[in-house]
Short mmCIF file of C-alpha atoms and ligand atoms in Angstrom, two decimals:
data_model
loop_
_atom_site.label_atom_id
_atom_site.label_comp_id
_atom_site.label_asym_id
_atom_site.label_seq_id
_atom_site.Cartn_x
_atom_site.Cartn_y
_atom_site.Cartn_z
CA UNK A 259 -234.92 201.47 -11.59
CA UNK A 260 -234.50 198.58 -14.02
CA UNK A 261 -234.78 195.92 -11.31
CA UNK A 262 -237.74 197.73 -9.79
CA UNK A 263 -239.65 197.58 -13.06
CA UNK A 264 -238.67 193.96 -13.54
CA UNK A 265 -239.79 192.76 -10.12
CA UNK A 266 -243.02 194.73 -10.12
CA UNK A 267 -246.32 192.84 -10.29
CA UNK A 268 -247.60 192.40 -13.84
CA UNK A 269 -249.47 195.43 -15.08
CA UNK A 270 -253.24 195.40 -14.69
CA UNK A 271 -255.49 196.10 -17.62
CA UNK A 272 -254.36 199.39 -19.12
CA UNK A 273 -257.75 201.12 -19.00
CA UNK A 274 -257.73 201.02 -15.17
CA UNK A 275 -254.27 202.58 -15.12
CA UNK A 276 -255.37 205.21 -17.63
CA UNK A 277 -258.39 205.96 -15.49
CA UNK A 278 -256.37 206.26 -12.27
CA UNK A 279 -253.27 207.96 -13.61
CA UNK A 280 -254.60 210.07 -16.49
CA UNK A 281 -258.31 210.81 -15.96
CA UNK A 282 -258.14 211.14 -12.17
CA UNK A 283 -255.23 213.65 -12.11
CA UNK A 284 -256.95 215.88 -14.67
CA UNK A 285 -260.20 215.82 -12.66
CA UNK A 286 -258.16 216.59 -9.54
CA UNK A 287 -256.38 219.50 -11.24
CA UNK A 288 -259.73 220.91 -12.45
CA UNK A 289 -261.26 220.64 -8.95
CA UNK A 290 -258.12 222.00 -7.29
CA UNK A 291 -257.85 225.16 -9.38
CA UNK A 292 -261.55 225.94 -9.86
CA UNK A 293 -262.53 225.41 -6.22
CA UNK A 294 -259.44 227.12 -4.80
CA UNK A 295 -260.13 230.22 -6.89
CA UNK A 296 -263.88 230.04 -6.18
CA UNK A 297 -263.27 229.86 -2.43
CA UNK A 298 -260.83 232.76 -2.60
CA UNK A 299 -263.32 234.91 -4.50
CA UNK A 300 -266.32 233.96 -2.33
CA UNK A 301 -264.76 233.48 1.09
CA UNK A 302 -261.42 235.25 1.05
CA UNK A 303 -261.25 235.45 4.84
CA UNK A 304 -261.75 231.71 5.26
CA UNK A 305 -258.21 231.18 3.90
CA UNK A 306 -256.85 230.26 7.28
CA UNK A 307 -255.49 227.38 9.31
CA UNK A 308 -257.97 228.37 12.08
CA UNK A 309 -255.23 228.32 14.66
CA UNK A 310 -256.15 226.61 17.92
CA UNK A 311 -252.90 227.61 19.58
CA UNK A 312 -254.74 229.61 22.24
CA UNK A 313 -256.48 226.42 23.40
CA UNK A 314 -253.29 224.52 24.08
CA UNK A 315 -249.82 225.64 23.15
CA UNK A 316 -247.08 223.30 24.31
CA UNK A 317 -248.24 220.10 22.65
CA UNK A 318 -249.05 221.97 19.48
CA UNK A 319 -245.50 223.33 19.33
CA UNK A 320 -244.01 219.81 19.26
CA UNK A 321 -246.46 218.85 16.55
CA UNK A 322 -246.69 221.93 14.39
CA UNK A 323 -242.98 222.82 14.19
CA UNK A 324 -241.58 219.39 13.16
CA UNK A 325 -244.58 218.85 10.90
CA UNK A 326 -244.12 222.13 9.03
CA UNK A 327 -240.34 221.93 8.68
CA UNK A 328 -240.57 218.27 7.66
CA UNK A 329 -243.32 218.67 5.11
CA UNK A 330 -241.73 221.79 3.59
CA UNK A 331 -238.45 219.91 3.10
CA UNK A 332 -240.32 216.96 1.56
CA UNK A 333 -242.33 219.19 -0.77
CA UNK A 334 -239.07 220.86 -1.82
CA UNK A 335 -237.49 217.43 -2.41
CA UNK A 336 -240.43 216.19 -4.50
CA UNK A 337 -240.41 219.48 -6.46
CA UNK A 338 -236.67 219.29 -7.18
CA UNK A 339 -237.11 215.72 -8.49
CA UNK A 340 -239.91 217.00 -10.72
CA UNK A 341 -238.27 220.21 -11.92
CA UNK A 342 -234.65 219.13 -12.40
CA UNK A 343 -234.67 215.32 -12.77
CA UNK A 344 -231.44 215.33 -14.77
CA UNK A 345 -229.73 217.30 -12.01
CA UNK A 346 -230.90 214.74 -9.44
CA UNK A 347 -229.63 211.84 -11.57
CA UNK A 348 -226.30 213.63 -12.00
CA UNK A 349 -226.05 214.24 -8.23
CA UNK A 350 -226.95 210.60 -7.49
CA UNK A 351 -224.31 209.27 -9.88
CA UNK A 352 -221.83 209.37 -6.97
CA UNK A 353 -222.95 206.84 -4.30
CA UNK A 354 -221.98 209.06 -1.33
CA UNK A 355 -224.18 211.84 -2.69
CA UNK A 356 -227.06 209.41 -3.27
CA UNK A 357 -226.82 208.29 0.38
CA UNK A 358 -226.86 211.92 1.55
CA UNK A 359 -230.02 212.79 -0.40
CA UNK A 360 -231.80 209.55 0.58
CA UNK A 361 -230.71 209.83 4.22
CA UNK A 362 -231.87 213.45 4.41
CA UNK A 363 -235.24 212.54 2.83
CA UNK A 364 -235.69 209.71 5.34
CA UNK A 365 -234.85 211.96 8.30
CA UNK A 366 -237.29 214.64 7.12
CA UNK A 367 -239.92 211.94 6.52
CA UNK A 368 -239.53 210.73 10.12
CA UNK A 369 -239.59 214.30 11.50
CA UNK A 370 -242.79 214.90 9.52
CA UNK A 371 -244.35 211.72 10.88
CA UNK A 372 -243.46 212.60 14.49
CA UNK A 373 -244.94 216.09 14.09
CA UNK A 374 -248.12 214.77 12.49
CA UNK A 375 -248.62 212.11 15.17
CA UNK A 376 -248.23 214.81 17.85
CA UNK A 377 -250.80 216.99 16.11
CA UNK A 378 -253.22 214.06 15.87
CA UNK A 379 -252.71 213.03 19.52
CA UNK A 380 -253.30 216.63 20.58
CA UNK A 381 -256.55 216.84 18.61
CA UNK A 382 -257.73 213.48 19.95
CA UNK A 383 -256.84 213.97 23.60
CA UNK A 384 -257.44 217.64 24.35
CA UNK A 385 -261.21 218.14 24.82
CA UNK A 386 -261.04 221.85 23.94
CA UNK A 387 -259.14 221.22 20.72
CA UNK A 388 -261.42 218.29 19.89
CA UNK A 389 -264.44 220.55 20.24
CA UNK A 390 -263.19 222.75 17.38
CA UNK A 391 -262.18 219.82 15.16
CA UNK A 392 -264.44 219.31 12.16
CA UNK A 393 -265.07 216.06 10.26
CA UNK A 394 -262.99 217.45 7.40
CA UNK A 395 -260.06 218.02 9.79
CA UNK A 396 -260.22 214.34 10.72
CA UNK A 397 -260.34 213.26 7.07
CA UNK A 398 -257.35 215.47 6.20
CA UNK A 399 -255.28 214.29 9.17
CA UNK A 400 -255.97 210.62 8.38
CA UNK A 401 -255.14 211.13 4.68
CA UNK A 402 -251.91 212.97 5.51
CA UNK A 403 -250.93 210.28 8.00
CA UNK A 404 -251.52 207.52 5.43
CA UNK A 405 -249.63 209.55 2.82
CA UNK A 406 -246.58 210.10 5.03
CA UNK A 407 -246.51 206.46 6.21
CA UNK A 408 -246.96 205.36 2.58
CA UNK A 409 -244.09 207.61 1.46
CA UNK A 410 -241.81 206.18 4.13
CA UNK A 411 -242.88 202.68 3.14
CA UNK A 412 -242.00 203.40 -0.50
CA UNK A 413 -238.66 204.93 0.51
CA UNK A 414 -237.74 201.89 2.62
CA UNK A 415 -239.01 199.15 0.31
CA UNK A 416 -238.21 200.52 -3.16
CA UNK A 417 -234.71 201.91 -2.90
CA UNK A 418 -233.41 204.43 -4.36
CA UNK A 419 -236.51 206.51 -4.82
CA UNK A 420 -234.83 209.80 -5.64
CA UNK A 421 -233.27 208.20 -8.74
CA UNK A 422 -236.27 206.33 -10.07
CA UNK A 423 -238.56 209.27 -9.22
CA UNK A 424 -236.40 211.38 -11.54
CA UNK A 425 -236.25 208.68 -14.21
CA UNK A 426 -239.85 207.37 -14.16
CA UNK A 427 -242.20 209.62 -12.22
CA UNK A 428 -240.90 213.03 -13.33
CA UNK A 429 -241.51 212.16 -17.03
CA UNK A 430 -244.98 210.86 -16.09
CA UNK A 431 -245.86 214.09 -14.25
CA UNK A 432 -244.45 216.19 -17.10
CA UNK A 433 -246.53 214.18 -19.57
CA UNK A 434 -249.63 215.28 -17.64
CA UNK A 435 -248.63 218.94 -17.48
CA UNK A 436 -247.79 219.07 -21.20
CA UNK A 437 -251.15 217.41 -22.06
CA UNK A 438 -249.47 214.37 -23.59
CA UNK A 439 -250.42 211.94 -20.83
CA UNK A 440 -248.47 208.71 -20.69
CA UNK A 441 -249.11 206.41 -17.74
CA UNK A 442 -247.47 203.33 -19.28
CA UNK A 443 -244.40 203.42 -16.98
CA UNK A 444 -246.49 204.06 -13.85
CA UNK A 445 -248.71 201.12 -14.80
CA UNK A 446 -245.71 198.82 -14.29
CA UNK A 447 -244.93 200.02 -10.77
CA UNK A 448 -245.87 198.16 -7.56
CA UNK A 449 -249.14 199.12 -5.88
CA UNK A 450 -247.35 200.65 -2.89
CA UNK A 451 -246.06 203.39 -5.22
CA UNK A 452 -249.35 203.69 -7.10
CA UNK A 453 -251.19 204.18 -3.80
CA UNK A 454 -248.72 206.90 -2.80
CA UNK A 455 -249.47 208.76 -6.04
CA UNK A 456 -253.24 208.28 -5.67
CA UNK A 457 -253.03 209.43 -2.05
CA UNK A 458 -251.46 212.68 -3.25
CA UNK A 459 -254.28 213.12 -5.76
CA UNK A 460 -256.86 212.62 -2.99
CA UNK A 461 -255.16 215.27 -0.84
CA UNK A 462 -255.00 217.74 -3.75
CA UNK A 463 -258.68 217.13 -4.56
CA UNK A 464 -259.74 217.88 -0.97
CA UNK A 465 -257.30 220.78 -0.55
CA UNK A 466 -259.72 223.63 -1.47
CA UNK A 467 -262.32 222.36 1.00
CA UNK A 468 -260.02 222.19 4.00
CA UNK A 469 -257.91 224.39 6.24
CA UNK A 470 -254.91 223.37 4.11
CA UNK A 471 -255.70 226.43 1.95
CA UNK A 472 -253.76 228.50 4.48
CA UNK A 473 -250.53 227.51 2.70
CA UNK A 474 -251.54 229.83 -0.13
CA UNK A 475 -251.71 232.86 2.12
CA UNK A 476 -248.35 234.56 2.13
CA UNK A 477 -246.38 235.77 4.01
CA UNK A 478 -246.56 232.63 6.06
CA UNK A 479 -244.68 233.53 9.22
CA UNK A 480 -245.80 230.63 11.46
CA UNK A 481 -242.39 229.04 11.03
CA UNK A 482 -240.30 231.69 12.69
CA UNK A 483 -242.64 233.91 14.70
CA UNK A 484 -242.71 233.83 18.50
CA UNK A 485 -245.66 232.26 20.32
CA UNK A 486 -248.79 234.20 19.63
CA UNK A 487 -252.35 233.86 20.79
CA UNK A 488 -254.86 233.87 17.93
CA UNK A 489 -258.59 233.92 18.62
CA UNK A 490 -261.31 233.06 16.15
CA UNK A 491 -264.90 234.04 16.69
CA UNK A 492 -266.23 231.76 13.99
CA UNK A 493 -268.29 228.78 15.03
CA UNK A 494 -266.49 225.41 15.07
CA UNK A 495 -268.87 223.87 12.53
CA UNK A 496 -267.59 226.34 9.94
CA UNK A 497 -263.93 225.82 10.77
CA UNK A 498 -262.85 223.54 7.94
C1 LIG B 1633 -249.45 215.22 -0.69
C2 LIG B 1633 -248.37 214.91 -1.37
C3 LIG B 1633 -247.26 214.01 -0.88
C4 LIG B 1633 -246.77 213.78 0.39
C5 LIG B 1633 -247.27 214.37 1.71
C6 LIG B 1633 -245.69 212.84 0.27
C7 LIG B 1633 -244.93 212.36 1.32
C8 LIG B 1633 -243.82 211.54 1.21
C9 LIG B 1633 -242.98 211.09 2.30
C10 LIG B 1633 -243.19 211.43 3.77
C11 LIG B 1633 -241.99 210.35 1.78
C12 LIG B 1633 -240.84 209.66 2.56
C13 LIG B 1633 -239.61 210.52 2.54
C14 LIG B 1633 -238.42 209.78 2.03
O1 LIG B 1633 -237.80 209.06 2.81
O2 LIG B 1633 -238.10 209.91 0.86
C15 LIG B 1633 -242.19 210.29 0.35
C16 LIG B 1633 -241.39 209.60 -0.53
C17 LIG B 1633 -241.66 209.47 -1.86
N1 LIG B 1633 -242.69 210.05 -2.57
FE1 LIG B 1633 -244.10 211.26 -1.82
N2 LIG B 1633 -245.53 212.53 -1.06
C18 LIG B 1633 -246.47 213.21 -1.78
C19 LIG B 1633 -246.66 213.17 -3.14
C20 LIG B 1633 -245.96 212.36 -4.02
C21 LIG B 1633 -246.19 212.26 -5.44
C22 LIG B 1633 -247.27 213.06 -6.22
C23 LIG B 1633 -245.28 211.40 -5.94
C24 LIG B 1633 -245.07 210.94 -7.36
C25 LIG B 1633 -245.80 211.21 -8.38
C26 LIG B 1633 -244.46 210.93 -4.83
C27 LIG B 1633 -243.41 210.04 -4.92
C28 LIG B 1633 -242.57 209.67 -3.89
C29 LIG B 1633 -241.41 208.80 -4.02
C30 LIG B 1633 -240.90 208.18 -5.30
C31 LIG B 1633 -240.84 208.68 -2.76
C32 LIG B 1633 -239.57 207.89 -2.37
C33 LIG B 1633 -238.42 208.88 -2.36
C34 LIG B 1633 -237.11 208.23 -1.86
O3 LIG B 1633 -237.07 207.04 -1.58
O4 LIG B 1633 -236.14 208.96 -1.78
N3 LIG B 1633 -244.91 211.54 -3.68
N4 LIG B 1633 -243.32 211.03 0.03
#
């Protein structure tokens, strides 16, 4: 972590960092919660992934399954770093354990990327699936792709992310949630990491307006159920 902070580009003017890493996340949180609740109250039945499995199954399987298992593992990893940073630092204090956690994160990152690329190829190449793909679907897929590639880039270029996430980014995120925002450490980080954080904010801001809201509908049995044909009678233009 020390060397990372030392070799980082000099910090830009603080106001820009405050804008991007204090004001923006609060705006994002406000949009995320207000619009997610509003959509649930107004359009409860639109909380769906609008499955297109009935249009083409095989290709979707090789996209959807690795994507969902990969992203769930990554979300869990990010959450653990946020919730128990001291535990992560303790675990990483033994090099073999650090390699295990970093190796696992990298493998799940690659699985996620493979799944996402398959999902994108399927949407782009299958005319029937393309016909039910909205502009917002395209925006979400591109943002997710950039976010996953950016995460892998960070993991490969700024080693050992699980440790400095716990030491630098967890306190930053906690400072936001406890309404004592402090972006001074983030301001020192390289832009590759800053872009990864901003990418996450962009995804959270768009979340309530997209089919990503389906993650809030439990029980979410897509991960273990057998193949199933789901038909929607909503028009494609509304499927976002
Ligand atoms: C939509 C939300 C996000 C997605 C989809 C995402 C995705 C990813 C992916 C695919 C990786 C590579 C996996 C690995 O090898 O570690 C990664 C790594 C990383 N992400 Fe994220 N991320 C998200 C949000 C965030 C946020 C909000 C932060 C910090 C505030 C963050 C910080 C990091 C760090 C530090 C790493 C490197 C971990 C390591 O090297 O072990 N990510 N992310």
